[in-house]
Structures are given as C-alpha cells and as structure tokens.
Coordinates of C-alpha atoms in Angstrom, one line a residue:
Chain A
M1 CA 273.6 230.5 -178.4
P2 CA 276.0 229.7 -181.4
D3 CA 274.8 227.2 -184.0
F4 CA 276.9 224.1 -183.6
S5 CA 274.6 221.9 -185.8
K6 CA 277.2 221.8 -188.7
G7 CA 279.9 220.9 -186.3
A8 CA 281.9 222.2 -183.4
A9 CA 285.6 222.9 -183.1
H10 CA 288.1 223.5 -180.3
V11 CA 290.6 226.2 -181.4
Y12 CA 292.9 228.2 -179.2
G13 CA 291.1 226.9 -176.1
E14 CA 287.6 227.9 -177.2
L15 CA 284.6 225.9 -178.5
V16 CA 283.2 227.5 -181.7
P17 CA 281.0 226.5 -184.6
V18 CA 283.2 224.8 -187.1
A19 CA 282.4 227.3 -189.8
E20 CA 284.1 230.0 -187.6
A21 CA 287.1 227.8 -186.6
K22 CA 290.2 229.3 -188.0
I23 CA 293.9 228.8 -187.4
S24 CA 296.8 231.3 -187.7
I25 CA 298.0 231.7 -191.3
L26 CA 301.6 231.7 -189.8
D27 CA 301.2 228.3 -188.1
W28 CA 303.7 225.9 -189.6
G29 CA 301.0 223.3 -189.4
F30 CA 299.8 225.1 -192.5
L31 CA 303.0 226.8 -193.9
H32 CA 305.1 223.6 -193.6
S33 CA 302.4 220.9 -193.2
D34 CA 304.2 220.3 -189.9
A35 CA 301.5 218.5 -188.1
T36 CA 300.0 215.2 -187.2
Y37 CA 296.4 214.2 -186.6
D38 CA 294.0 211.5 -186.1
V39 CA 290.3 210.9 -186.9
V40 CA 288.0 208.8 -184.8
H41 CA 284.4 208.4 -185.7
V42 CA 281.3 208.4 -183.7
W43 CA 278.5 206.0 -184.5
D44 CA 275.2 205.9 -182.8
G45 CA 276.4 208.2 -180.1
A46 CA 279.6 206.4 -179.3
F47 CA 283.3 206.7 -180.3
F48 CA 284.6 203.6 -182.1
R49 CA 288.1 202.3 -181.1
L50 CA 288.8 205.6 -179.4
D51 CA 291.9 204.2 -177.6
D52 CA 293.5 203.1 -180.8
H53 CA 293.1 206.5 -182.3
V54 CA 294.4 208.3 -179.2
D55 CA 297.4 205.9 -179.0
R56 CA 298.3 206.6 -182.6
F57 CA 297.9 210.4 -182.2
F58 CA 300.2 210.4 -179.2
A59 CA 302.7 208.2 -181.0
G60 CA 302.7 210.5 -184.0
M61 CA 303.2 213.5 -181.8
A62 CA 306.2 212.0 -180.1
A63 CA 307.7 211.0 -183.5
L64 CA 307.4 214.7 -184.6
R65 CA 308.7 215.9 -181.3
M66 CA 305.5 217.7 -180.5
S67 CA 303.4 217.8 -177.4
I68 CA 300.0 219.1 -176.3
P69 CA 299.1 220.6 -172.9
H70 CA 296.5 217.9 -172.3
S71 CA 296.5 214.4 -170.8
R72 CA 294.8 211.6 -172.7
S73 CA 291.7 212.0 -170.5
E74 CA 291.6 215.8 -171.1
L75 CA 292.0 215.2 -174.9
V76 CA 289.0 212.8 -174.8
E77 CA 287.0 215.4 -172.9
V78 CA 287.7 218.0 -175.6
L79 CA 286.7 215.6 -178.3
S80 CA 283.6 214.6 -176.4
A81 CA 282.7 218.3 -175.9
C82 CA 283.0 219.0 -179.6
V83 CA 280.6 216.1 -180.4
A84 CA 278.2 216.9 -177.6
A85 CA 278.0 220.5 -178.6
S86 CA 277.2 219.5 -182.2
G87 CA 274.6 217.0 -181.0
L88 CA 275.8 214.7 -183.8
R89 CA 275.1 211.0 -183.3
E90 CA 277.3 210.1 -186.3
A91 CA 280.4 212.2 -186.6
Y92 CA 283.9 212.5 -187.9
V93 CA 286.1 213.7 -185.1
E94 CA 289.6 215.1 -185.9
M95 CA 292.3 215.9 -183.4
I96 CA 295.4 217.9 -184.6
V97 CA 298.7 219.0 -183.3
T98 CA 300.7 221.6 -185.2
R99 CA 304.2 222.9 -184.8
G100 CA 302.8 226.4 -184.1
T101 CA 304.3 229.7 -185.0
P102 CA 308.0 230.6 -184.6
E103 CA 309.2 233.7 -182.9
P104 CA 309.4 236.6 -185.4
G105 CA 312.4 236.1 -187.6
S106 CA 313.2 232.6 -186.3
R107 CA 313.0 229.5 -188.5
D108 CA 313.8 227.1 -185.6
P109 CA 311.0 224.5 -185.0
R110 CA 312.3 223.9 -181.5
R111 CA 311.2 227.4 -180.6
C112 CA 307.6 227.0 -181.6
T113 CA 304.7 226.5 -179.2
N114 CA 302.8 223.5 -180.5
Q115 CA 299.1 224.1 -181.0
F116 CA 296.2 221.7 -180.4
F117 CA 293.0 221.8 -182.4
A118 CA 290.0 219.5 -182.7
F119 CA 286.7 219.4 -184.5
A120 CA 283.6 217.2 -184.9
I121 CA 281.6 217.4 -188.2
P122 CA 278.9 215.2 -189.7
F123 CA 280.1 211.7 -190.6
V124 CA 282.0 211.6 -194.0
W125 CA 281.9 208.7 -196.4
V126 CA 284.7 207.9 -198.9
A127 CA 281.9 206.1 -200.8
P128 CA 278.2 206.5 -200.2
P129 CA 276.9 203.5 -198.3
G130 CA 276.0 200.5 -200.5
Q131 CA 277.7 202.0 -203.6
G132 CA 280.8 200.4 -205.1
L133 CA 283.7 202.6 -206.1
H134 CA 285.4 202.8 -209.5
L135 CA 289.2 202.8 -208.6
V136 CA 291.8 204.0 -211.1
V137 CA 295.4 202.8 -210.4
T138 CA 297.6 205.8 -211.3
D139 CA 301.3 206.0 -211.8
R140 CA 301.7 208.6 -209.1
Q141 CA 304.0 207.4 -206.4
R142 CA 303.0 207.6 -202.8
I143 CA 305.6 209.7 -200.8
P144 CA 308.0 207.0 -199.7
P145 CA 308.7 206.1 -196.0
A146 CA 312.3 207.3 -196.4
S147 CA 310.9 210.8 -196.9
V148 CA 307.9 210.9 -194.6
D149 CA 306.9 208.2 -192.2
P150 CA 303.5 207.0 -193.3
T151 CA 302.7 205.5 -189.9
V152 CA 302.7 209.1 -188.6
K153 CA 299.4 210.3 -189.9
N154 CA 300.1 213.4 -191.9
Y155 CA 298.7 215.9 -194.3
H156 CA 301.2 215.3 -197.1
W157 CA 298.5 214.6 -199.6
L158 CA 299.5 216.3 -202.9
D159 CA 300.4 212.9 -204.4
L160 CA 296.9 211.6 -203.5
V161 CA 295.1 214.7 -204.6
M162 CA 296.8 214.7 -208.0
G163 CA 296.2 211.0 -208.3
Q164 CA 292.5 211.7 -207.7
F165 CA 292.6 214.2 -210.6
D166 CA 294.2 211.5 -212.8
A167 CA 291.4 209.1 -211.8
Y168 CA 288.7 211.6 -212.7
D169 CA 290.4 212.2 -216.1
R170 CA 290.2 208.4 -216.7
G171 CA 286.5 208.1 -215.7
G172 CA 287.2 206.8 -212.2
E173 CA 285.9 208.0 -208.8
T174 CA 289.0 207.5 -206.7
A175 CA 292.6 206.7 -207.1
A176 CA 295.3 204.3 -205.9
V177 CA 298.9 205.6 -205.9
V178 CA 301.8 203.2 -206.2
D179 CA 305.3 202.5 -204.8
A180 CA 308.5 202.8 -206.8
D181 CA 308.0 199.3 -208.1
G182 CA 304.5 200.1 -209.3
N183 CA 302.7 198.1 -206.6
L184 CA 299.6 199.6 -205.1
T185 CA 299.9 201.4 -201.8
E186 CA 296.8 203.3 -200.8
G187 CA 294.2 205.9 -201.9
P188 CA 293.2 209.3 -200.5
G189 CA 292.2 208.3 -197.0
F190 CA 291.9 204.6 -197.4
N191 CA 293.8 201.3 -197.3
L192 CA 293.3 198.7 -200.1
F193 CA 292.5 195.0 -200.0
A194 CA 292.1 192.3 -202.7
V195 CA 290.4 188.9 -202.1
T196 CA 291.2 186.0 -204.4
G197 CA 289.7 182.6 -203.4
S198 CA 290.1 182.4 -199.7
E199 CA 293.2 184.7 -199.6
M200 CA 293.1 188.4 -198.7
R201 CA 296.1 190.6 -199.6
T202 CA 296.9 194.2 -198.5
P203 CA 300.1 196.2 -198.8
A204 CA 302.3 195.7 -195.8
S205 CA 304.4 198.9 -195.8
G206 CA 304.5 202.4 -197.2
V207 CA 300.9 202.9 -196.1
L208 CA 299.1 204.3 -193.1
Q209 CA 298.6 201.6 -190.5
G210 CA 294.8 202.3 -190.5
I211 CA 292.7 201.4 -187.6
T212 CA 290.0 200.1 -190.0
R213 CA 292.7 198.2 -191.8
K214 CA 293.7 196.6 -188.5
T215 CA 290.0 195.8 -187.8
A216 CA 289.6 194.2 -191.2
L217 CA 292.7 192.1 -190.7
A218 CA 291.4 190.8 -187.3
L219 CA 287.9 190.1 -188.7
A220 CA 289.4 188.2 -191.7
A221 CA 291.4 186.0 -189.3
E222 CA 288.2 185.2 -187.5
Q223 CA 286.7 184.1 -190.8
D224 CA 289.6 181.8 -191.5
L225 CA 290.7 183.8 -194.5
G226 CA 294.3 183.5 -195.4
V227 CA 295.7 187.0 -194.8
V228 CA 298.8 188.2 -196.6
E229 CA 300.4 191.5 -195.7
G230 CA 302.9 192.0 -198.6
T231 CA 302.9 193.7 -201.9
L232 CA 299.7 194.2 -204.0
S233 CA 300.3 194.4 -207.8
L234 CA 298.0 195.7 -210.4
A235 CA 297.8 192.2 -211.9
Q236 CA 296.6 190.8 -208.5
V237 CA 294.0 193.5 -208.2
M238 CA 292.7 193.0 -211.8
A239 CA 292.5 189.3 -211.2
A240 CA 290.8 189.5 -207.7
D241 CA 287.4 188.3 -206.9
E242 CA 286.7 191.2 -204.6
V243 CA 288.5 194.5 -203.9
F244 CA 287.7 196.8 -201.1
A245 CA 288.8 199.9 -199.3
T246 CA 289.0 200.6 -195.5
S247 CA 288.7 203.9 -193.9
T248 CA 287.5 205.6 -190.7
A249 CA 285.4 207.6 -193.2
G250 CA 283.1 204.8 -194.2
G251 CA 284.4 201.5 -192.8
I252 CA 284.7 198.6 -195.3
M253 CA 283.7 199.8 -198.8
P254 CA 283.5 197.7 -202.0
I255 CA 285.5 198.6 -205.1
T256 CA 283.5 197.3 -207.9
A257 CA 285.5 198.5 -210.9
V258 CA 289.3 199.0 -211.5
D259 CA 290.6 200.9 -214.4
G260 CA 287.2 200.6 -216.2
R261 CA 286.9 196.9 -215.7
T262 CA 284.3 195.3 -213.5
V263 CA 285.6 193.5 -210.4
G264 CA 283.9 190.2 -209.7
L265 CA 280.1 190.6 -209.9
G266 CA 280.3 194.4 -210.0
Q267 CA 278.7 194.6 -206.6
M268 CA 279.8 194.0 -203.0
G269 CA 281.2 190.5 -202.9
P270 CA 280.3 187.8 -200.4
I271 CA 283.5 188.1 -198.3
T272 CA 283.4 191.9 -198.3
R273 CA 279.8 191.6 -197.2
V274 CA 280.8 189.3 -194.2
L275 CA 283.6 191.7 -193.2
H276 CA 281.4 194.8 -193.7
D277 CA 278.6 193.4 -191.5
A278 CA 281.1 192.2 -188.9
Y279 CA 282.7 195.6 -188.9
W280 CA 279.4 197.4 -188.2
A281 CA 278.4 194.7 -185.6
L282 CA 281.6 195.4 -183.8
H283 CA 280.4 198.9 -183.1
R284 CA 278.1 197.5 -180.4
D285 CA 281.0 195.7 -178.7
P286 CA 281.7 197.5 -175.4
R287 CA 285.4 196.8 -175.8
H288 CA 285.5 199.2 -178.7
N289 CA 282.6 201.5 -177.9
T290 CA 282.9 204.7 -175.8
P291 CA 279.5 206.4 -175.4
I292 CA 279.3 210.2 -175.5
R293 CA 277.5 212.1 -172.8
Y294 CA 275.4 214.6 -174.8
Chain B
M1 CA 293.6 252.1 -186.8
P2 CA 294.9 248.5 -186.7
D3 CA 298.6 247.9 -185.9
F4 CA 300.2 246.6 -189.1
S5 CA 303.8 247.1 -187.9
K6 CA 304.4 243.3 -187.5
G7 CA 303.0 242.6 -190.9
A8 CA 299.8 242.7 -192.9
A9 CA 297.8 240.0 -194.5
H10 CA 295.0 239.6 -197.1
V11 CA 292.6 236.9 -196.0
Y12 CA 289.1 236.4 -197.3
G13 CA 289.3 239.7 -199.1
E14 CA 290.2 241.8 -196.1
L15 CA 293.5 243.5 -195.1
V16 CA 294.3 242.6 -191.4
P17 CA 297.3 242.7 -189.1
V18 CA 299.1 239.4 -189.7
A19 CA 298.7 238.3 -186.0
E20 CA 294.9 238.3 -186.6
A21 CA 295.1 236.6 -190.0
K22 CA 293.5 233.2 -189.8
I23 CA 292.3 230.6 -192.3
S24 CA 289.5 228.0 -192.0
I25 CA 290.5 224.9 -190.2
L26 CA 288.6 222.9 -192.9
D27 CA 290.5 224.4 -195.8
W28 CA 292.3 221.5 -197.6
G29 CA 295.3 223.8 -197.9
F30 CA 295.7 222.9 -194.3
L31 CA 294.0 219.5 -194.0
H32 CA 295.6 218.1 -197.2
S33 CA 298.5 220.5 -197.7
D34 CA 296.7 221.1 -201.0
A35 CA 298.2 224.4 -201.9
T36 CA 301.0 226.2 -203.7
Y37 CA 302.7 229.5 -202.9
D38 CA 305.5 231.8 -203.6
V39 CA 307.6 234.2 -201.7
V40 CA 309.0 237.4 -203.1
H41 CA 311.1 239.7 -201.0
V42 CA 311.1 243.5 -200.7
W43 CA 314.4 245.2 -200.3
D44 CA 314.8 248.9 -199.8
G45 CA 311.2 249.5 -200.6
A46 CA 311.1 247.5 -203.9
F47 CA 310.1 244.0 -204.9
F48 CA 313.0 241.9 -206.3
R49 CA 312.3 239.8 -209.4
L50 CA 308.6 240.1 -208.8
D51 CA 307.7 238.8 -212.3
D52 CA 309.7 235.6 -211.8
H53 CA 307.8 234.9 -208.6
V54 CA 304.4 235.7 -210.1
D55 CA 305.2 233.6 -213.1
R56 CA 306.1 230.6 -210.9
F57 CA 303.0 231.1 -208.7
F58 CA 300.7 231.1 -211.7
A59 CA 302.5 228.0 -213.2
G60 CA 302.2 226.1 -209.9
M61 CA 298.5 227.0 -209.6
A62 CA 297.9 225.7 -213.1
A63 CA 299.8 222.5 -212.4
L64 CA 297.5 221.9 -209.3
R65 CA 294.4 222.9 -211.3
M66 CA 293.7 225.8 -209.1
S67 CA 292.8 229.4 -209.9
I68 CA 292.4 232.7 -208.1
P69 CA 289.9 235.4 -208.9
H70 CA 292.7 237.9 -209.6
S71 CA 294.7 238.9 -212.7
R72 CA 298.5 239.3 -212.4
S73 CA 298.1 243.0 -211.9
E74 CA 295.4 242.6 -209.2
L75 CA 297.6 240.1 -207.5
V76 CA 300.5 242.5 -207.5
E77 CA 298.2 245.2 -206.1
V78 CA 297.2 243.0 -203.2
L79 CA 300.9 242.2 -202.4
S80 CA 301.8 245.8 -202.6
A81 CA 298.9 246.8 -200.3
C82 CA 300.1 244.3 -197.7
V83 CA 303.6 245.8 -197.8
A84 CA 302.4 249.4 -197.9
A85 CA 300.1 248.8 -194.9
S86 CA 303.0 247.3 -192.9
G87 CA 305.3 250.2 -193.9
L88 CA 308.1 247.6 -194.1
R89 CA 311.0 248.6 -196.3
E90 CA 312.4 245.0 -196.1
A91 CA 309.8 242.3 -196.2
Y92 CA 309.1 238.7 -196.9
V93 CA 305.9 238.6 -199.0
E94 CA 304.0 235.3 -199.4
M95 CA 301.2 234.6 -201.9
I96 CA 299.2 231.4 -201.4
V97 CA 296.4 229.5 -203.2
T98 CA 294.7 226.7 -201.4
R99 CA 292.2 224.1 -202.7
G100 CA 289.6 225.5 -200.3
T101 CA 286.8 223.7 -198.4
P102 CA 284.7 221.0 -199.9
E103 CA 280.9 221.0 -199.7
P104 CA 279.7 219.3 -196.5
G105 CA 280.2 215.5 -196.9
S106 CA 282.1 215.8 -200.2
R107 CA 285.7 214.7 -200.7
D108 CA 285.9 215.9 -204.3
P109 CA 288.6 218.5 -204.9
R110 CA 286.9 219.7 -208.1
R111 CA 284.0 221.0 -206.0
C112 CA 286.1 223.2 -203.8
T113 CA 286.3 227.0 -204.2
N114 CA 290.0 227.8 -204.2
Q115 CA 291.1 230.5 -201.8
F116 CA 293.8 233.2 -202.1
F117 CA 295.8 234.5 -199.2
A118 CA 298.8 236.8 -199.0
F119 CA 300.9 238.4 -196.3
A120 CA 303.9 240.6 -195.8
I121 CA 306.1 240.2 -192.7
P122 CA 309.5 241.6 -191.7
F123 CA 312.4 240.1 -193.8
V124 CA 313.4 236.6 -192.7
W125 CA 317.0 235.2 -193.0
V126 CA 317.9 231.6 -193.3
A127 CA 321.2 232.6 -191.8
P128 CA 321.9 235.9 -190.0
P129 CA 323.8 238.2 -192.4
G130 CA 327.6 237.7 -192.4
Q131 CA 327.3 234.4 -190.4
G132 CA 328.3 231.1 -191.9
L133 CA 326.0 228.2 -191.4
H134 CA 326.9 224.7 -190.1
L135 CA 325.2 222.3 -192.4
V136 CA 324.5 218.6 -191.5
V137 CA 323.9 216.2 -194.4
T138 CA 321.2 213.9 -193.1
D139 CA 320.0 210.6 -194.6
R140 CA 316.4 211.8 -194.8
Q141 CA 315.3 211.6 -198.4
R142 CA 313.6 214.6 -200.1
I143 CA 310.1 213.7 -201.3
P144 CA 310.8 212.5 -204.9
P145 CA 309.5 214.2 -208.0
A146 CA 307.5 211.0 -208.8
S147 CA 305.4 211.8 -205.7
V148 CA 305.3 215.6 -205.6
D149 CA 306.6 217.9 -208.3
P150 CA 309.3 220.0 -206.5
T151 CA 309.0 222.7 -209.2
V152 CA 305.5 223.4 -207.9
K153 CA 306.4 225.3 -204.7
N154 CA 304.6 223.4 -201.9
Y155 CA 304.3 223.0 -198.2
H156 CA 305.3 219.3 -198.0
W157 CA 308.1 219.9 -195.5
L158 CA 308.1 217.1 -193.0
D159 CA 311.2 215.6 -194.6
L160 CA 313.0 218.9 -194.3
V161 CA 311.7 219.6 -190.7
M162 CA 312.7 216.2 -189.4
G163 CA 316.1 216.7 -191.2
Q164 CA 316.5 219.9 -189.3
F165 CA 315.9 218.0 -186.0
D166 CA 318.5 215.5 -187.1
A167 CA 320.9 218.3 -187.8
Y168 CA 320.3 219.9 -184.4
D169 CA 321.0 216.5 -182.7
R170 CA 324.3 216.4 -184.5
G171 CA 325.4 219.9 -183.5
G172 CA 324.4 221.6 -186.8
E173 CA 322.3 224.6 -187.6
T174 CA 320.6 223.4 -190.7
A175 CA 320.2 220.3 -192.8
A176 CA 320.5 219.0 -196.3
V177 CA 318.3 216.1 -197.3
V178 CA 319.3 213.7 -200.0
D179 CA 317.9 211.7 -203.0
A180 CA 317.5 207.9 -203.2
D181 CA 321.2 207.7 -204.2
G182 CA 322.4 209.7 -201.2
N183 CA 323.2 212.8 -203.3
L184 CA 322.4 216.2 -201.7
T185 CA 319.2 217.8 -202.9
E186 CA 318.2 220.9 -200.8
G187 CA 317.6 222.2 -197.3
P188 CA 314.6 223.8 -195.6
G189 CA 314.0 226.7 -197.9
F190 CA 317.3 226.8 -199.8
N191 CA 319.2 225.4 -202.7
L192 CA 322.8 224.2 -202.3
F193 CA 326.0 225.0 -204.3
A194 CA 329.6 223.8 -204.0
V195 CA 332.6 225.6 -205.5
T196 CA 335.8 223.7 -206.3
G197 CA 338.5 225.5 -208.2
S198 CA 336.6 227.5 -210.8
E199 CA 333.7 225.0 -211.0
M200 CA 330.4 225.5 -209.3
R201 CA 328.0 222.6 -208.9
T202 CA 324.4 222.5 -207.9
P203 CA 321.8 219.7 -208.0
A204 CA 319.9 219.7 -211.3
S205 CA 316.7 218.0 -210.3
G206 CA 314.5 216.9 -207.4
V207 CA 314.8 220.4 -206.0
L208 CA 312.9 223.7 -206.1
Q209 CA 313.9 225.7 -209.1
G210 CA 314.6 228.7 -206.9
I211 CA 314.7 232.2 -208.2
T212 CA 317.8 233.0 -206.1
R213 CA 319.3 229.7 -207.5
K214 CA 318.6 231.0 -211.0
T215 CA 320.2 234.4 -210.1
A216 CA 323.3 232.7 -208.7
L217 CA 323.6 230.6 -211.9
A218 CA 323.4 233.7 -214.1
L219 CA 325.9 235.6 -211.9
A220 CA 328.3 232.7 -211.9
A221 CA 328.2 232.6 -215.7
E222 CA 329.1 236.3 -215.8
Q223 CA 332.1 235.5 -213.6
D224 CA 333.3 232.8 -216.0
L225 CA 332.8 230.1 -213.5
G226 CA 332.2 226.6 -214.9
V227 CA 328.6 225.8 -213.9
V228 CA 327.5 222.2 -213.5
E229 CA 323.9 221.4 -212.9
G230 CA 324.1 217.7 -212.1
T231 CA 324.4 215.6 -208.9
L232 CA 326.1 216.9 -205.8
S233 CA 327.6 214.1 -203.6
L234 CA 328.6 214.3 -200.0
A235 CA 332.3 213.7 -201.1
Q236 CA 332.1 216.7 -203.5
V237 CA 330.7 218.9 -200.7
M238 CA 333.3 217.8 -198.2
A239 CA 336.1 218.5 -200.7
A240 CA 334.7 221.8 -201.9
D241 CA 336.5 225.1 -201.4
E242 CA 333.3 226.9 -200.8
V243 CA 329.7 225.9 -200.1
F244 CA 326.8 228.2 -200.0
A245 CA 323.0 228.2 -199.9
T246 CA 320.6 230.4 -201.9
S247 CA 317.1 231.5 -200.8
T248 CA 314.7 234.4 -201.1
A249 CA 315.1 234.4 -197.3
G250 CA 318.6 235.8 -197.3
G251 CA 320.1 235.6 -200.8
I252 CA 323.5 234.0 -201.1
M253 CA 324.6 232.6 -197.7
P254 CA 327.9 230.9 -196.9
I255 CA 328.0 227.4 -195.4
T256 CA 331.2 227.4 -193.4
A257 CA 331.0 223.9 -191.9
V258 CA 329.6 220.6 -193.1
D259 CA 329.1 217.6 -190.7
G260 CA 331.3 219.3 -188.1
R261 CA 334.2 219.9 -190.5
T262 CA 335.3 223.4 -191.6
V263 CA 334.7 224.2 -195.2
G264 CA 337.6 226.2 -196.8
L265 CA 338.7 229.0 -194.5
G266 CA 335.7 228.7 -192.3
Q267 CA 334.3 232.0 -193.5
M268 CA 332.6 233.4 -196.7
G269 CA 335.0 232.3 -199.5
P270 CA 336.1 234.7 -202.3
I271 CA 333.8 233.4 -205.0
T272 CA 330.8 233.3 -202.6
R273 CA 331.7 236.9 -201.7
V274 CA 331.7 238.0 -205.4
L275 CA 328.3 236.3 -206.0
H276 CA 326.9 237.7 -202.8
D277 CA 327.9 241.3 -203.6
A278 CA 326.7 241.0 -207.2
Y279 CA 323.4 239.6 -205.9
W280 CA 322.8 242.6 -203.7
A281 CA 324.0 245.0 -206.3
L282 CA 321.4 243.5 -208.7
H283 CA 318.7 244.7 -206.4
R284 CA 319.3 248.2 -207.8
D285 CA 318.9 247.1 -211.4
P286 CA 315.6 248.5 -212.7
R287 CA 315.0 245.3 -214.7
H288 CA 314.5 243.4 -211.4
N289 CA 313.3 246.1 -209.1
T290 CA 309.6 247.1 -208.7
P291 CA 309.2 250.0 -206.2
I292 CA 306.3 249.9 -203.8
R293 CA 304.1 253.0 -203.4
Y294 CA 303.9 253.4 -199.6

C-alpha cells in the first residue's frame, strides 16, 4: 500500500503519493506556464466553498480555451479521492489544467491535448495562525490585466516571487506588489484589506477575485462596515487602523507591520478579529460545507 | 537500451528518453513559473553560439537568485550528453533551472533546493523553412519589464499564447503582442524586424534580447544597413518592404503578410535573404560552432 500520508495526487489518471507525482517536462503548462488552476481547502473533513472554486476553475479553463474530460461531479470525485486517500482532515487541494504537449515539431496550442492534474497536501498557511505578518510594499508591478487576466487564476508569479525577495531584503516577511500608479494590488497568494475607522478598503481590479476576499467582503457588509472596492494607496495602508490579508491558505490573517512600522496595536485588530472569527464559524454552515467521505 | 531517438532529457541526475522525462508537480518552476531557461540549437552536429546561451542562462539564474550544482563545463557536458544520446544532428536543446519544492508547509523561496533539467529534441521551427509567416498584430500587451524582466528568459507566456489564439481567429499563423503604447514588441518565441529602404528597425526594449536577434543586428551592420533599435509601430510594419522574425527555433524567417495584407512581394525579400544566408553560413564559423562528440 503506497504511503499517502504526505498527500495524494491524481496524475495521468492515476492516484499516487504526492512525492511521486510528476508531469511531463514537455507540457506547456510548465514550458509556457500555459495553465489555470484553483485551490479549495478542506477544514475539519469538509471542503469550504467548493462550488465557488469549481465555478472559477471552469471559467478560467474556458477563458484559456481549455477543457478537461471530466464533468463537475467527476472533478469533485477526483478531488475527494485525493483527500480521502491522504486521510487529511485539513488540506490544501489544487486542481490544474494545462495546455499539454504539442505534436512533435508543432508549436500550435490548438493541437495540444489538455491535461488535468489534482493533488491534496496538508493545509498551508500564508502566516502561522495567530501571528501577524510584516508586509513590505515593493515597487515591483503586478503583471497588468492587459497582459494576463488576473481573474483567471494563473501561475505567472515571478513578479510576486521577486517582490518576496525584495521584502526579505528589507526585513519583511511578505510582499505587496503595486500597479503602474504605485497603488497596492496583492501579495503572493493573498488579497489585501485596510480598515480605517468603520471603512474597509480593498483593491478593486488588477487582482485575483479571491474566494476568501469575496467571503471577507460579505462578512464586512453583515458587520455594517463601509466597504470600498477601489484603489489602495501606500499612504492609506500606513494610516490604517488594521490591515489584513485573505487567502484560501489561511483565511483572514492580520498584517501587524508595514515597511517596518507597526500597524495599529501591532496585533490582530478588533475588526479583523470579528471577521476572522466569522470566517471560521462559516465553515460549519452547510451552505458552504461539503463533507468528504473518508 | 532505452529509445532516445525522439530526444533525451536530464532529470534528477538521470538521462532518460524525453517522453519519460517528468518533473515534480510540486516544483515551483511549475506552480509559480519560478524558473529561467535557455535554448541553444545544434546544427549539423554542432552547437551554435553555445557560449552566448550559457552566459545568458547563468545571468538569468543570478537575477532570480538561483544556482545549479554544475560549473559551465559540467553544464555543457550534460547538454552534449543529451544530444549525443539522441543521435540528433539538428536539435533544440533546452537548459532549465527551477526554484524547486519548498519544505512541507513553507512558502519561502529561499528554502527551496533549485533543480536543474535539460533536454534535447529534434529541431523546432517557428515557421517551416522557406515559408513566409502571416503575422497578426494583436492588442494583447506583453508583460512589461516593471513586472517581469524580459531579459531573464522566462516561461511567462500566457500573453503570447492568448495572442496566438487571437491571431488564429483573425486568419493569421502567429502573433505580435504590443507595449502599453501599442508598439510591437515580440511574438511567441521570436523577435521582430522591419526593413524599409536601407533601414532596419527592431524594438529596443520590453523584449527578449535574443541571440538570433543579436546575430541579425551584427550581420545587418556588416551589410551597411542602417540599424535602429527603438520602437516599432504598426504603421512602420505595414509600410515596410520586408518584415522578418528571428528565433533560435528557425533562425531568420520571413513574415510575408501582416494583418491580412501582403508585405513587399509576398515572399522572402532580398535583404532578408542576404541576412538569412549569412546566418546559416555563420554556422560553419569556428568562433560560433562547438562540435558534439557523438
């Protein structure tokens, strides 16, 4: 019996331990980053907001003119099988479609057979639970929507990765990259929010339309916070009472320092706390919760 | 004895047939397109401009703060071994470094062990030899240098791939993508040149500093052509006598139609012909030619 305890993957139609899961070096998903993906998490044995992630995955696939030989329910079965094989009660579950490999000598993406992959690994945190992050705002620009549509979840991350190195160089733990006007966009795998008084701001465009972002916006509206989807300047972030990040990889996570300066009280602020607790409580709501059969 | 006739690859320290060459699904080279690469070609049993490609590969690696456990000469030995195993006299040889896989639960690129891969496959042509290409100038923007440094050869190609689909939709065979001002930048895997009278223009920035581009510039200077590295507008391309593409995957290749209109005589123009012939003649020059020991 293979050891799936570190995670399980579905590659080329087979279920294998994630450490053995490999894709062809010739797949344009690698050689051209010609792929889209989504990540849904499993908490306490259930997917959270599975439908939203599957919707976005199929929409991204259509935008890139790709398809998989699976229906929605078959896709969910594959994802569930990866989680069940691993036995993980808290997991990070990724579904991927790649362009595939062209015929020898061809460079025509229409002649590739798209490939579908998936894997479940132990839950990943952008920030360890309870710890505030030190964010550095870099001058790296996020790849603009005119080049690559950020609403199609993609692996074009070199701007974010190099931003992360800039942040480390400046004593930070993670990075925000900016738009052409210097406004904050997002960080490696997370959306950004700033709370000032009873107003919460987040960048409207040029960012991934994160599912956790969407959840945070809905929870804020329930709390009678004023919500502004617009631009988010460095000055607004530096003057904010609370700053936080949202990601499937960790939920709602406080940012307690920006560019070396403490934000608010230097710990999770009261509004972030309310949203954080509401976010985790929502995991028990049957509307958003899809139990796994282990 | 494995069958290397379709190509040979070096993965995780082993030489394998390219069809069996696979990389970990968890490698950030795939999941974050966090990688750089280079492609050198082999013609008539010898590498062409090997040193230039190896220089660029090492420079890109340094820019991304990556390293490989090989010296230059060891790298060349691996590349040669891939070609020799395949027996190919004309080959497309790719060397790749990826960020690697983080420790479980970590998202810190500094804690990844970079991975080195290489493969040799039969020579690939952007355009079949002798045939002119129909180029469509799309309104997709090339990822700007403020986001991802185009001089570090990278796999961020979704702009180019989606541009290619736009081109197919409009009856073309390949695409040019533009900068924020609408000037042409490059196409999927090639640089662009336009010749008008005795002046040759090519985009100066926001493009890969291609080795074939560099060769074309040097050959043009020898021919007493006026060379302008600047911007290249759609109007300039539409009014040009000759348009051509340069790539390691095919050398100097005529573009004989742009946006459905014939360029010049609708076949390889006289200046393109001179540069094309000089390019292939240069392959016999011992300064640029590194024979493979099969």
